[in-house]
Amino acid sequence: MNKHYLAIDIGASSGRHILGTMIDGKMVLEEVYRFPNGMENRDGTLCWDLDGLFKEIIAGLKVCKELGKVPETMAIDTWGVDFVLLDENDEILGKTVGYRDHRTDGMDTEVYKIISQDDLYLRTGIQKQIFNTVYQLMAVKKNQPEDMAKAKSMLMIPDYFQYKLTGVKKMEYTNGTTGQLINPQTADWDYELIEMLGYNKEMFVPVSMPGEVVGEFSKEVQEEVGFNCTVVLPATHDTGSAVLAVPTNNDNALYISSGTWSLMGVERAQADCSLASMKANFTNEGGYDHRYRYLKNIMGLWMIQSVKKEFTEDLSFAEICERAGKEEIPSIVDCQDEVFLAPESMTQAVQNYCRQTGQQVPETVGEIGAVIYNSLAKCYGDTIEEIEGITGKKYETIYVVGGGANAGYLNELTAKYCQRKVSAGPTEATAIGNIIVQMLYDKVFKDLPEARECVGRSFDIVNYDKTGTVI
């Protein structure tokens, strides 16, 4: 009887329960449950509904039971940087604030009063993003000091959900690194930095690595879902899991994990915490087996997702791509500009940027889509030049994994702007990477290269030449 492994992949807009099974030497996926997600405005603060999300986690587990497909193991991955603080009774302190909230406005200045931006990068190797945990904690320290004082533990979002399932607290490494408080040499918290910043040292749970067991379902969860299961730590940061599913064992492979965010980079054995790397705005996020995901965060499909909601017509992403492909508007926006992080209207933000920079202002759905897709592809082209300049290596193929691998028009543009071959797929990279770690734990694969070879033969991959033509 085939074993099932459950990945619960929760993104910024939706979550899925996906079962992975090995059949005839190939990994087969089955989505058994899907649910919506998004930040909610609670009294002027953008928050996550963690109680609601946990109910959805439980609901999806019940579906597995109803289908007669009880998983051997399971694991949860989510986005990075966000966290909860728990008191002595393990109750959440304060609001469950999301990374797009403006509470971190000005908090970089507060941090740099204590440690310079250069020194912070030298210590952590993490790219400055105003929503990083280091700045969010400064906001708590400044505005809710009583919460920080009462905190007995801090858990990143997936760690919190896995604690709710098992009663065991683990702080997983790959997600922890996104916060800009972990030392890349020791792969542990930089406790000296934490004390310098005046954060409550007691609340930092020891760091654990992907592949470690969290625990079994608690008695209460077992009774509710009707079975027991071993919870394993995946790379709980969704990009950390997605990179595991890049279908090549070339050590010099360049990838784009394409979704709400586009994460473009390479895997490296050592972190590059140099000032040159910092000025190029690259980050050294933790990866599986102590690898480093040397990458740049690019705004990504968030821009298209946002304008899609604003169009009066109910269009699919495929229809937006089709219309965009017929346009010849030359305007380009800087996808990295903070005006696109959380605007009230993404359409207006794109139009205003074009207007202020003296470019043609997009008006139609097709024009707006074309500007965004071309701007993303141009940013990819600029980024690959920066990566090659820093690493001293040339990359012939860009591996696009994640939901954006389905965006054929964007893949064509990426090939043209980057003048590289593009290999697109698998689309469910995050869930696949999550399941890979579970299967490695269960010795289905002897090592990661064997797992990646399996990914390459199990899922559809579309290849483009430098002209954007499918080959």
CSV table of C-alpha atoms in Angstrom, one decimal:
chain,number,residue,atom,x,y,z
A,1,MET,CA,0.0,0.0,0.0
A,2,ASN,CA,1.4,3.4,-1.0
A,3,LYS,CA,2.3,5.8,1.8
A,4,HIS,CA,0.9,9.4,1.7
A,5,TYR,CA,2.8,12.5,2.8
A,6,LEU,CA,0.9,15.7,3.5
A,7,ALA,CA,2.1,19.2,2.7
A,8,ILE,CA,0.1,22.0,4.0
A,9,ASP,CA,1.3,25.0,2.0
A,10,ILE,CA,-0.2,28.3,3.1
A,11,GLY,CA,0.5,31.4,1.0
A,12,ALA,CA,-0.6,35.0,1.4
A,13,SER,CA,-3.8,34.5,-0.6
A,14,SER,CA,-4.6,30.8,-0.2
A,15,GLY,CA,-3.7,27.5,1.4
A,16,ARG,CA,-3.7,23.9,0.2
A,17,HIS,CA,-3.5,20.4,1.6
A,18,ILE,CA,-1.6,18.4,-1.0
A,19,LEU,CA,-0.9,14.7,-0.6
A,20,GLY,CA,2.3,13.2,-2.2
A,21,THR,CA,2.7,9.6,-3.0
A,22,MET,CA,5.3,7.5,-4.9
A,23,ILE,CA,3.7,5.5,-7.7
A,24,ASP,CA,5.9,3.6,-10.2
A,25,GLY,CA,9.0,5.6,-9.3
A,26,LYS,CA,7.2,9.0,-9.8
A,27,MET,CA,5.9,11.5,-7.2
A,28,VAL,CA,2.2,12.0,-7.7
A,29,LEU,CA,0.4,14.9,-6.1
A,30,GLU,CA,-3.3,15.2,-5.1
A,31,GLU,CA,-4.8,18.5,-3.8
A,32,VAL,CA,-7.5,17.4,-1.3
A,33,TYR,CA,-8.4,20.8,0.3
A,34,ARG,CA,-8.1,24.5,-0.5
A,35,PHE,CA,-9.0,27.5,1.5
A,36,PRO,CA,-8.6,31.3,1.2
A,37,ASN,CA,-6.2,33.5,3.1
A,38,GLY,CA,-5.5,37.2,3.3
A,39,MET,CA,-4.7,40.0,5.7
A,40,GLU,CA,-7.7,41.6,7.4
A,41,ASN,CA,-7.9,45.3,8.5
A,42,ARG,CA,-8.6,45.2,12.3
A,43,ASP,CA,-9.0,48.7,13.7
A,44,GLY,CA,-6.5,50.0,11.2
A,45,THR,CA,-4.0,47.2,11.5
A,46,LEU,CA,-3.4,44.5,8.8
A,47,CYS,CA,-3.7,41.1,10.6
A,48,TRP,CA,-3.7,37.4,9.8
A,49,ASP,CA,-6.7,35.3,11.0
A,50,LEU,CA,-4.6,32.6,12.7
A,51,ASP,CA,-7.6,31.0,14.4
A,52,GLY,CA,-9.4,30.8,11.2
A,53,LEU,CA,-6.4,29.4,9.4
A,54,PHE,CA,-5.9,26.7,12.1
A,55,LYS,CA,-9.5,25.7,11.7
A,56,GLU,CA,-8.8,25.2,7.9
A,57,ILE,CA,-5.8,23.1,8.8
A,58,ILE,CA,-8.0,20.8,10.9
A,59,ALA,CA,-10.7,20.8,8.2
A,60,GLY,CA,-8.2,19.6,5.6
A,61,LEU,CA,-6.9,16.9,7.9
A,62,LYS,CA,-10.5,15.6,8.3
A,63,VAL,CA,-10.8,15.4,4.5
A,64,CYS,CA,-7.7,13.2,4.4
A,65,LYS,CA,-9.4,10.9,6.9
A,66,GLU,CA,-12.7,10.9,4.9
A,67,LEU,CA,-10.8,10.0,1.7
A,68,GLY,CA,-9.1,7.1,3.5
A,69,LYS,CA,-5.7,8.6,2.8
A,70,VAL,CA,-4.2,9.1,6.2
A,71,PRO,CA,-0.7,10.7,5.9
A,72,GLU,CA,2.3,8.9,7.2
A,73,THR,CA,3.8,12.4,8.1
A,74,MET,CA,2.8,16.0,7.5
A,75,ALA,CA,4.5,19.4,7.5
A,76,ILE,CA,3.4,23.0,7.2
A,77,ASP,CA,5.1,25.8,5.3
A,78,THR,CA,4.1,29.5,5.0
A,79,TRP,CA,5.5,32.9,4.1
A,80,GLY,CA,8.4,34.4,6.1
A,81,VAL,CA,9.1,37.1,8.7
A,82,ASP,CA,5.8,37.1,10.6
A,83,PHE,CA,5.5,35.7,14.1
A,84,VAL,CA,3.5,35.5,17.3
A,85,LEU,CA,4.5,36.2,20.8
A,86,LEU,CA,3.1,33.8,23.4
A,87,ASP,CA,2.7,34.5,27.1
A,88,GLU,CA,3.2,32.1,30.1
A,89,ASN,CA,-0.1,30.4,29.3
A,90,ASP,CA,0.8,30.1,25.6
A,91,GLU,CA,-1.8,32.7,24.6
A,92,ILE,CA,-1.0,35.1,21.8
A,93,LEU,CA,0.0,38.6,23.0
A,94,GLY,CA,-1.3,41.5,20.9
A,95,LYS,CA,-2.5,41.4,17.3
A,96,THR,CA,-1.4,38.9,14.7
A,97,VAL,CA,0.1,41.6,12.5
A,98,GLY,CA,1.0,40.9,8.9
A,99,TYR,CA,4.1,42.1,7.1
A,100,ARG,CA,2.3,44.6,4.8
A,101,ASP,CA,1.1,46.6,7.8
A,102,HIS,CA,2.7,50.0,8.3
A,103,ARG,CA,3.7,49.5,11.9
A,104,THR,CA,7.4,49.2,10.8
A,105,ASP,CA,7.4,52.6,9.2
A,106,GLY,CA,10.4,54.4,10.7
A,107,MET,CA,11.6,51.3,12.6
A,108,ASP,CA,14.7,50.9,10.5
A,109,THR,CA,15.8,54.3,11.8
A,110,GLU,CA,15.2,53.1,15.4
A,111,VAL,CA,17.3,49.9,14.7
A,112,TYR,CA,20.1,51.9,13.1
A,113,LYS,CA,20.4,54.1,16.2
A,114,ILE,CA,21.8,50.9,17.8
A,115,ILE,CA,23.5,49.1,14.9
A,116,SER,CA,24.3,50.5,11.5
A,117,GLN,CA,22.7,49.0,8.4
A,118,ASP,CA,26.1,47.9,7.2
A,119,ASP,CA,26.9,46.1,10.4
A,120,LEU,CA,23.5,44.5,10.6
A,121,TYR,CA,24.1,43.0,7.1
A,122,LEU,CA,27.7,41.9,8.0
A,123,ARG,CA,26.2,40.0,11.0
A,124,THR,CA,23.2,38.4,9.3
A,125,GLY,CA,23.7,38.5,5.6
A,126,ILE,CA,20.0,39.3,5.2
A,127,GLN,CA,18.6,41.9,2.7
A,128,LYS,CA,16.9,44.9,4.2
A,129,GLN,CA,13.1,44.7,3.9
A,130,ILE,CA,11.2,47.0,6.1
A,131,PHE,CA,8.9,44.2,7.2
A,132,ASN,CA,11.7,41.9,8.4
A,133,THR,CA,11.2,40.5,11.9
A,134,VAL,CA,14.0,42.7,13.3
A,135,TYR,CA,12.0,45.8,12.4
A,136,GLN,CA,8.6,44.3,13.5
A,137,LEU,CA,10.1,43.5,16.9
A,138,MET,CA,11.3,47.1,17.2
A,139,ALA,CA,7.7,48.2,16.6
A,140,VAL,CA,6.6,45.9,19.4
A,141,LYS,CA,9.3,47.2,21.7
A,142,LYS,CA,8.4,50.8,21.0
A,143,ASN,CA,4.6,50.6,20.9
A,144,GLN,CA,3.7,47.5,22.9
A,145,PRO,CA,6.6,47.1,25.4
A,146,GLU,CA,4.4,45.2,27.8
A,147,ASP,CA,3.8,42.5,25.2
A,148,MET,CA,7.5,42.0,24.7
A,149,ALA,CA,8.1,41.9,28.5
A,150,LYS,CA,5.5,39.2,29.0
A,151,ALA,CA,6.6,37.1,26.0
A,152,LYS,CA,7.8,33.6,27.0
A,153,SER,CA,8.3,32.4,23.4
A,154,MET,CA,8.3,33.7,19.9
A,155,LEU,CA,7.2,31.4,17.0
A,156,MET,CA,7.1,32.1,13.3
A,157,ILE,CA,3.7,31.4,11.8
A,158,PRO,CA,4.3,27.7,10.6
A,159,ASP,CA,6.0,26.9,13.9
A,160,TYR,CA,2.9,28.2,15.7
A,161,PHE,CA,0.6,26.0,13.7
A,162,GLN,CA,2.8,23.0,14.3
A,163,TYR,CA,2.8,23.8,18.0
A,164,LYS,CA,-0.9,23.9,17.9
A,165,LEU,CA,-1.0,20.4,16.4
A,166,THR,CA,1.6,18.8,18.7
A,167,GLY,CA,2.1,21.0,21.8
A,168,VAL,CA,5.8,21.1,20.9
A,169,LYS,CA,7.6,24.4,20.2
A,170,LYS,CA,10.2,24.4,17.4
A,171,MET,CA,11.8,27.4,15.6
A,172,GLU,CA,12.7,26.2,12.1
A,173,TYR,CA,15.9,27.5,10.6
A,174,THR,CA,14.9,28.6,7.1
A,175,ASN,CA,12.0,30.7,8.2
A,176,GLY,CA,13.9,32.1,11.2
A,177,THR,CA,16.7,33.4,8.9
A,178,THR,CA,14.2,35.7,7.1
A,179,GLY,CA,13.9,37.8,10.2
A,180,GLN,CA,17.5,39.2,10.1
A,181,LEU,CA,18.4,37.9,13.6
A,182,ILE,CA,20.3,34.7,12.8
A,183,ASN,CA,24.1,34.3,12.5
A,184,PRO,CA,24.9,32.6,9.2
A,185,GLN,CA,28.1,31.1,10.6
A,186,THR,CA,26.5,29.4,13.6
A,187,ALA,CA,23.0,28.9,12.1
A,188,ASP,CA,21.7,30.1,15.5
A,189,TRP,CA,20.3,33.3,16.9
A,190,ASP,CA,22.7,36.2,17.2
A,191,TYR,CA,22.1,36.6,20.9
A,192,GLU,CA,24.5,39.4,21.2
A,193,LEU,CA,22.6,41.3,18.5
A,194,ILE,CA,19.3,40.5,20.2
A,195,GLU,CA,20.6,41.9,23.5
A,196,MET,CA,22.0,45.1,21.8
A,197,LEU,CA,18.5,45.7,20.3
A,198,GLY,CA,16.9,45.3,23.7
A,199,TYR,CA,14.7,42.4,22.7
A,200,ASN,CA,13.5,39.8,25.2
A,201,LYS,CA,16.2,37.2,24.9
A,202,GLU,CA,14.1,34.6,26.8
A,203,MET,CA,11.4,34.4,24.1
A,204,PHE,CA,13.8,33.1,21.4
A,205,VAL,CA,13.1,29.3,21.0
A,206,PRO,CA,16.2,27.3,20.0
A,207,VAL,CA,16.7,26.8,16.3
A,208,SER,CA,15.9,23.5,14.6
A,209,MET,CA,16.7,22.2,11.2
A,210,PRO,CA,14.4,20.9,8.4
A,211,GLY,CA,14.0,17.1,8.7
A,212,GLU,CA,13.7,17.1,12.4
A,213,VAL,CA,10.5,15.7,14.0
A,214,VAL,CA,8.3,18.2,15.8
A,215,GLY,CA,6.1,15.5,17.5
A,216,GLU,CA,2.9,13.5,17.2
A,217,PHE,CA,-0.6,15.0,17.2
A,218,SER,CA,-1.8,16.0,20.6
A,219,LYS,CA,-4.6,13.9,22.1
A,220,GLU,CA,-7.1,16.7,21.4
A,221,VAL,CA,-6.1,17.0,17.7
A,222,GLN,CA,-6.2,13.1,17.4
A,223,GLU,CA,-9.7,13.0,18.7
A,224,GLU,CA,-10.8,15.9,16.4
A,225,VAL,CA,-9.4,14.6,13.1
A,226,GLY,CA,-9.7,10.9,13.8
A,227,PHE,CA,-6.0,9.8,13.4
A,228,ASN,CA,-2.5,10.4,14.7
A,229,CYS,CA,0.4,11.6,12.6
A,230,THR,CA,4.0,12.5,12.9
A,231,VAL,CA,4.7,16.2,12.2
A,232,VAL,CA,8.1,16.9,10.5
A,233,LEU,CA,9.8,20.2,10.0
A,234,PRO,CA,10.1,21.0,6.3
A,235,ALA,CA,11.9,24.1,5.1
A,236,THR,CA,9.0,26.1,6.6
A,237,HIS,CA,9.7,29.2,4.6
A,238,ASP,CA,7.8,28.5,1.3
A,239,THR,CA,10.7,29.6,-0.8
A,240,GLY,CA,13.0,27.3,1.1
A,241,SER,CA,10.7,24.4,0.1
A,242,ALA,CA,10.3,25.6,-3.4
A,243,VAL,CA,14.0,25.7,-4.1
A,244,LEU,CA,14.3,22.1,-3.1
A,245,ALA,CA,12.0,21.2,-6.1
A,246,VAL,CA,14.3,22.9,-8.7
A,247,PRO,CA,14.6,19.9,-11.1
A,248,THR,CA,18.4,19.9,-11.6
A,249,ASN,CA,21.5,18.9,-9.7
A,250,ASN,CA,23.7,21.5,-11.3
A,251,ASP,CA,25.3,23.3,-8.4
A,252,ASN,CA,25.3,26.5,-10.5
A,253,ALA,CA,21.6,26.5,-11.3
A,254,LEU,CA,19.8,29.9,-11.2
A,255,TYR,CA,16.2,29.8,-10.2
A,256,ILE,CA,13.2,32.1,-9.9
A,257,SER,CA,10.6,31.0,-7.3
A,258,SER,CA,7.7,32.7,-8.9
A,259,GLY,CA,4.6,33.5,-7.0
A,260,THR,CA,3.3,36.5,-5.0
A,261,TRP,CA,7.0,37.3,-4.7
A,262,SER,CA,9.6,36.5,-7.2
A,263,LEU,CA,12.8,35.2,-5.5
A,264,MET,CA,15.6,35.0,-7.9
A,265,GLY,CA,19.0,33.5,-7.0
A,266,VAL,CA,21.3,30.6,-6.6
A,267,GLU,CA,22.2,28.0,-3.9
A,268,ARG,CA,25.6,28.5,-2.3
A,269,ALA,CA,27.6,26.6,0.3
A,270,GLN,CA,28.7,29.8,2.1
A,271,ALA,CA,26.9,33.1,2.9
A,272,ASP,CA,28.2,36.3,1.2
A,273,CYS,CA,27.9,39.0,3.9
A,274,SER,CA,30.1,41.5,2.1
A,275,LEU,CA,29.1,45.2,1.7
A,276,ALA,CA,29.2,44.6,-2.1
A,277,SER,CA,26.5,42.0,-1.7
A,278,MET,CA,24.5,44.3,0.6
A,279,LYS,CA,24.7,47.2,-1.9
A,280,ALA,CA,23.4,45.0,-4.6
A,281,ASN,CA,20.5,44.2,-2.2
A,282,PHE,CA,21.0,40.4,-2.1
A,283,THR,CA,20.1,38.2,0.8
A,284,ASN,CA,21.5,34.9,2.3
A,285,GLU,CA,18.4,33.0,3.5
A,286,GLY,CA,18.9,29.7,5.1
A,287,GLY,CA,18.2,26.6,3.1
A,288,TYR,CA,18.0,22.8,3.5
A,289,ASP,CA,21.1,21.1,4.8
A,290,HIS,CA,22.7,24.4,5.8
A,291,ARG,CA,22.8,25.6,2.2
A,292,TYR,CA,22.2,29.3,1.5
A,293,ARG,CA,19.6,30.7,-0.8
A,294,TYR,CA,21.5,33.7,-2.3
A,295,LEU,CA,18.8,35.7,-3.8
A,296,LYS,CA,17.0,38.9,-4.4
A,297,ASN,CA,13.3,39.6,-3.4
A,298,ILE,CA,11.4,41.0,-6.4
A,299,MET,CA,7.9,42.2,-6.1
A,300,GLY,CA,6.5,39.4,-8.3
A,301,LEU,CA,3.0,38.4,-9.3
A,302,TRP,CA,1.6,40.4,-6.3
A,303,MET,CA,1.3,43.3,-8.8
A,304,ILE,CA,-0.8,41.3,-11.2
A,305,GLN,CA,-2.8,39.7,-8.4
A,306,SER,CA,-3.6,43.2,-7.1
A,307,VAL,CA,-4.7,44.7,-10.4
A,308,LYS,CA,-6.8,41.6,-11.3
A,309,LYS,CA,-9.0,42.4,-8.2
A,310,GLU,CA,-9.3,46.0,-9.4
A,311,PHE,CA,-10.5,45.3,-13.0
A,312,THR,CA,-14.2,45.7,-13.6
A,313,GLU,CA,-14.1,42.6,-15.8
A,314,ASP,CA,-13.7,39.2,-14.0
A,315,LEU,CA,-10.6,38.0,-16.0
A,316,SER,CA,-8.4,35.0,-15.5
A,317,PHE,CA,-4.7,35.4,-15.3
A,318,ALA,CA,-4.5,33.6,-18.7
A,319,GLU,CA,-6.9,36.2,-20.2
A,320,ILE,CA,-4.8,39.1,-18.8
A,321,CYS,CA,-1.7,37.5,-20.3
A,322,GLU,CA,-3.4,37.1,-23.6
A,323,ARG,CA,-4.4,40.8,-23.7
A,324,ALA,CA,-1.0,42.0,-22.5
A,325,GLY,CA,0.7,40.0,-25.2
A,326,LYS,CA,-1.1,42.0,-27.9
A,327,GLU,CA,0.1,45.4,-26.6
A,328,GLU,CA,3.3,47.3,-27.6
A,329,ILE,CA,3.3,49.9,-24.8
A,330,PRO,CA,7.0,50.6,-24.0
A,331,SER,CA,6.6,51.9,-20.4
A,332,ILE,CA,8.5,50.2,-17.6
A,333,VAL,CA,8.2,50.6,-13.8
A,334,ASP,CA,10.7,49.8,-11.1
A,335,CYS,CA,9.1,46.7,-9.5
A,336,GLN,CA,11.3,47.2,-6.4
A,337,ASP,CA,9.9,50.6,-5.6
A,338,GLU,CA,8.1,50.6,-2.2
A,339,VAL,CA,5.1,52.3,-3.8
A,340,PHE,CA,4.1,48.9,-5.1
A,341,LEU,CA,4.4,47.1,-1.7
A,342,ALA,CA,0.9,47.8,-0.4
A,343,PRO,CA,-0.8,50.6,-2.4
A,344,GLU,CA,-4.5,51.4,-2.0
A,345,SER,CA,-4.8,50.8,-5.8
A,346,MET,CA,-2.1,49.0,-7.7
A,347,THR,CA,-3.5,50.2,-11.0
A,348,GLN,CA,-3.2,53.8,-9.9
A,349,ALA,CA,0.3,53.2,-8.5
A,350,VAL,CA,1.5,51.8,-11.9
A,351,GLN,CA,-0.2,54.7,-13.8
A,352,ASN,CA,1.2,57.3,-11.4
A,353,TYR,CA,4.7,55.9,-11.7
A,354,CYS,CA,4.5,56.1,-15.5
A,355,ARG,CA,3.1,59.6,-15.4
A,356,GLN,CA,5.7,60.9,-13.0
A,357,THR,CA,8.6,59.4,-15.0
A,358,GLY,CA,7.3,60.8,-18.3
A,359,GLN,CA,6.3,57.5,-19.9
A,360,GLN,CA,3.1,56.5,-21.7
A,361,VAL,CA,0.4,55.9,-19.1
A,362,PRO,CA,-1.3,52.5,-19.4
A,363,GLU,CA,-5.1,52.6,-19.5
A,364,THR,CA,-6.5,49.3,-20.6
A,365,VAL,CA,-6.3,45.9,-18.9
A,366,GLY,CA,-3.9,44.8,-21.6
A,367,GLU,CA,-1.7,47.8,-21.3
A,368,ILE,CA,-1.5,47.6,-17.5
A,369,GLY,CA,-0.7,43.9,-17.7
A,370,ALA,CA,2.0,44.5,-20.4
A,371,VAL,CA,3.7,47.1,-18.3
A,372,ILE,CA,3.8,44.9,-15.2
A,373,TYR,CA,5.0,41.7,-17.0
A,374,ASN,CA,7.6,43.6,-19.0
A,375,SER,CA,8.8,45.3,-15.9
A,376,LEU,CA,9.2,42.0,-14.0
A,377,ALA,CA,11.1,40.5,-16.9
A,378,LYS,CA,13.4,43.5,-17.1
A,379,CYS,CA,14.1,43.3,-13.4
A,380,TYR,CA,15.0,39.6,-13.8
A,381,GLY,CA,17.4,40.6,-16.6
A,382,ASP,CA,19.0,43.2,-14.4
A,383,THR,CA,19.2,40.8,-11.5
A,384,ILE,CA,20.9,38.0,-13.4
A,385,GLU,CA,23.7,40.4,-14.5
A,386,GLU,CA,24.2,41.4,-10.8
A,387,ILE,CA,24.3,37.7,-9.7
A,388,GLU,CA,26.9,36.9,-12.4
A,389,GLY,CA,28.9,39.9,-11.5
A,390,ILE,CA,29.0,38.9,-7.8
A,391,THR,CA,29.5,35.2,-8.2
A,392,GLY,CA,31.8,35.4,-11.2
A,393,LYS,CA,29.8,32.6,-12.9
A,394,LYS,CA,27.7,32.4,-16.0
A,395,TYR,CA,24.2,30.9,-16.0
A,396,GLU,CA,22.8,29.4,-19.2
A,397,THR,CA,19.4,28.4,-17.9
A,398,ILE,CA,16.9,30.0,-15.6
A,399,TYR,CA,14.7,27.5,-13.7
A,400,VAL,CA,11.3,29.0,-13.0
A,401,VAL,CA,9.3,27.1,-10.3
A,402,GLY,CA,6.1,27.9,-8.5
A,403,GLY,CA,2.7,29.2,-9.7
A,404,GLY,CA,4.5,31.7,-12.0
A,405,ALA,CA,5.8,28.8,-14.1
A,406,ASN,CA,2.3,28.7,-15.6
A,407,ALA,CA,2.6,32.3,-16.8
A,408,GLY,CA,3.7,31.5,-20.4
A,409,TYR,CA,3.8,35.1,-21.5
A,410,LEU,CA,6.0,36.1,-18.5
A,411,ASN,CA,8.3,33.1,-19.2
A,412,GLU,CA,8.7,34.3,-22.9
A,413,LEU,CA,9.6,37.8,-21.8
A,414,THR,CA,12.0,36.4,-19.2
A,415,ALA,CA,13.9,34.5,-21.8
A,416,LYS,CA,14.0,37.6,-24.1
A,417,TYR,CA,15.1,40.1,-21.4
A,418,CYS,CA,17.6,37.7,-19.8
A,419,GLN,CA,18.8,36.2,-23.1
A,420,ARG,CA,18.9,32.8,-21.4
A,421,LYS,CA,17.0,29.5,-21.8
A,422,VAL,CA,14.1,29.2,-19.4
A,423,SER,CA,12.9,25.9,-17.9
A,424,ALA,CA,9.4,26.4,-16.3
A,425,GLY,CA,8.0,24.0,-13.8
A,426,PRO,CA,7.0,22.4,-11.6
A,427,THR,CA,4.2,24.7,-10.6
A,428,GLU,CA,3.6,23.1,-7.2
A,429,ALA,CA,7.2,23.5,-6.2
A,430,THR,CA,6.6,24.5,-2.6
A,431,ALA,CA,4.4,21.5,-1.8
A,432,ILE,CA,6.9,19.3,-3.6
A,433,GLY,CA,9.8,20.6,-1.6
A,434,ASN,CA,7.8,20.2,1.6
A,435,ILE,CA,7.1,16.6,0.7
A,436,ILE,CA,10.7,15.9,-0.4
A,437,VAL,CA,11.9,16.7,3.2
A,438,GLN,CA,9.3,14.3,4.6
A,439,MET,CA,10.3,11.6,2.2
A,440,LEU,CA,14.0,12.1,3.0
A,441,TYR,CA,13.0,11.7,6.7
A,442,ASP,CA,11.2,8.5,5.8
A,443,LYS,CA,14.1,7.3,3.6
A,444,VAL,CA,12.1,7.2,0.4
A,445,PHE,CA,15.1,9.0,-1.1
A,446,LYS,CA,18.7,8.5,0.0
A,447,ASP,CA,19.6,12.2,-0.6
A,448,LEU,CA,18.5,15.4,-2.2
A,449,PRO,CA,20.1,14.8,-5.6
A,450,GLU,CA,18.0,11.6,-5.9
A,451,ALA,CA,14.8,13.5,-4.9
A,452,ARG,CA,15.5,16.3,-7.5
A,453,GLU,CA,16.1,13.7,-10.2
A,454,CYS,CA,12.7,12.3,-9.3
A,455,VAL,CA,11.1,15.7,-9.6
A,456,GLY,CA,12.5,16.1,-13.1
A,457,ARG,CA,10.8,12.9,-14.4
A,458,SER,CA,7.6,13.3,-12.4
A,459,PHE,CA,6.3,16.7,-13.5
A,460,ASP,CA,5.7,18.7,-16.7
A,461,ILE,CA,8.5,21.1,-17.5
A,462,VAL,CA,8.2,23.6,-20.4
A,463,ASN,CA,11.4,24.9,-22.0
A,464,TYR,CA,11.9,28.2,-23.8
A,465,ASP,CA,14.9,29.3,-26.0
A,466,LYS,CA,16.4,32.8,-25.8
A,467,THR,CA,13.8,34.2,-28.2
A,468,GLY,CA,11.0,33.0,-25.9
A,469,THR,CA,10.0,30.2,-28.2
A,470,VAL,CA,8.8,26.9,-26.7
A,471,ILE,CA,11.3,24.1,-27.6
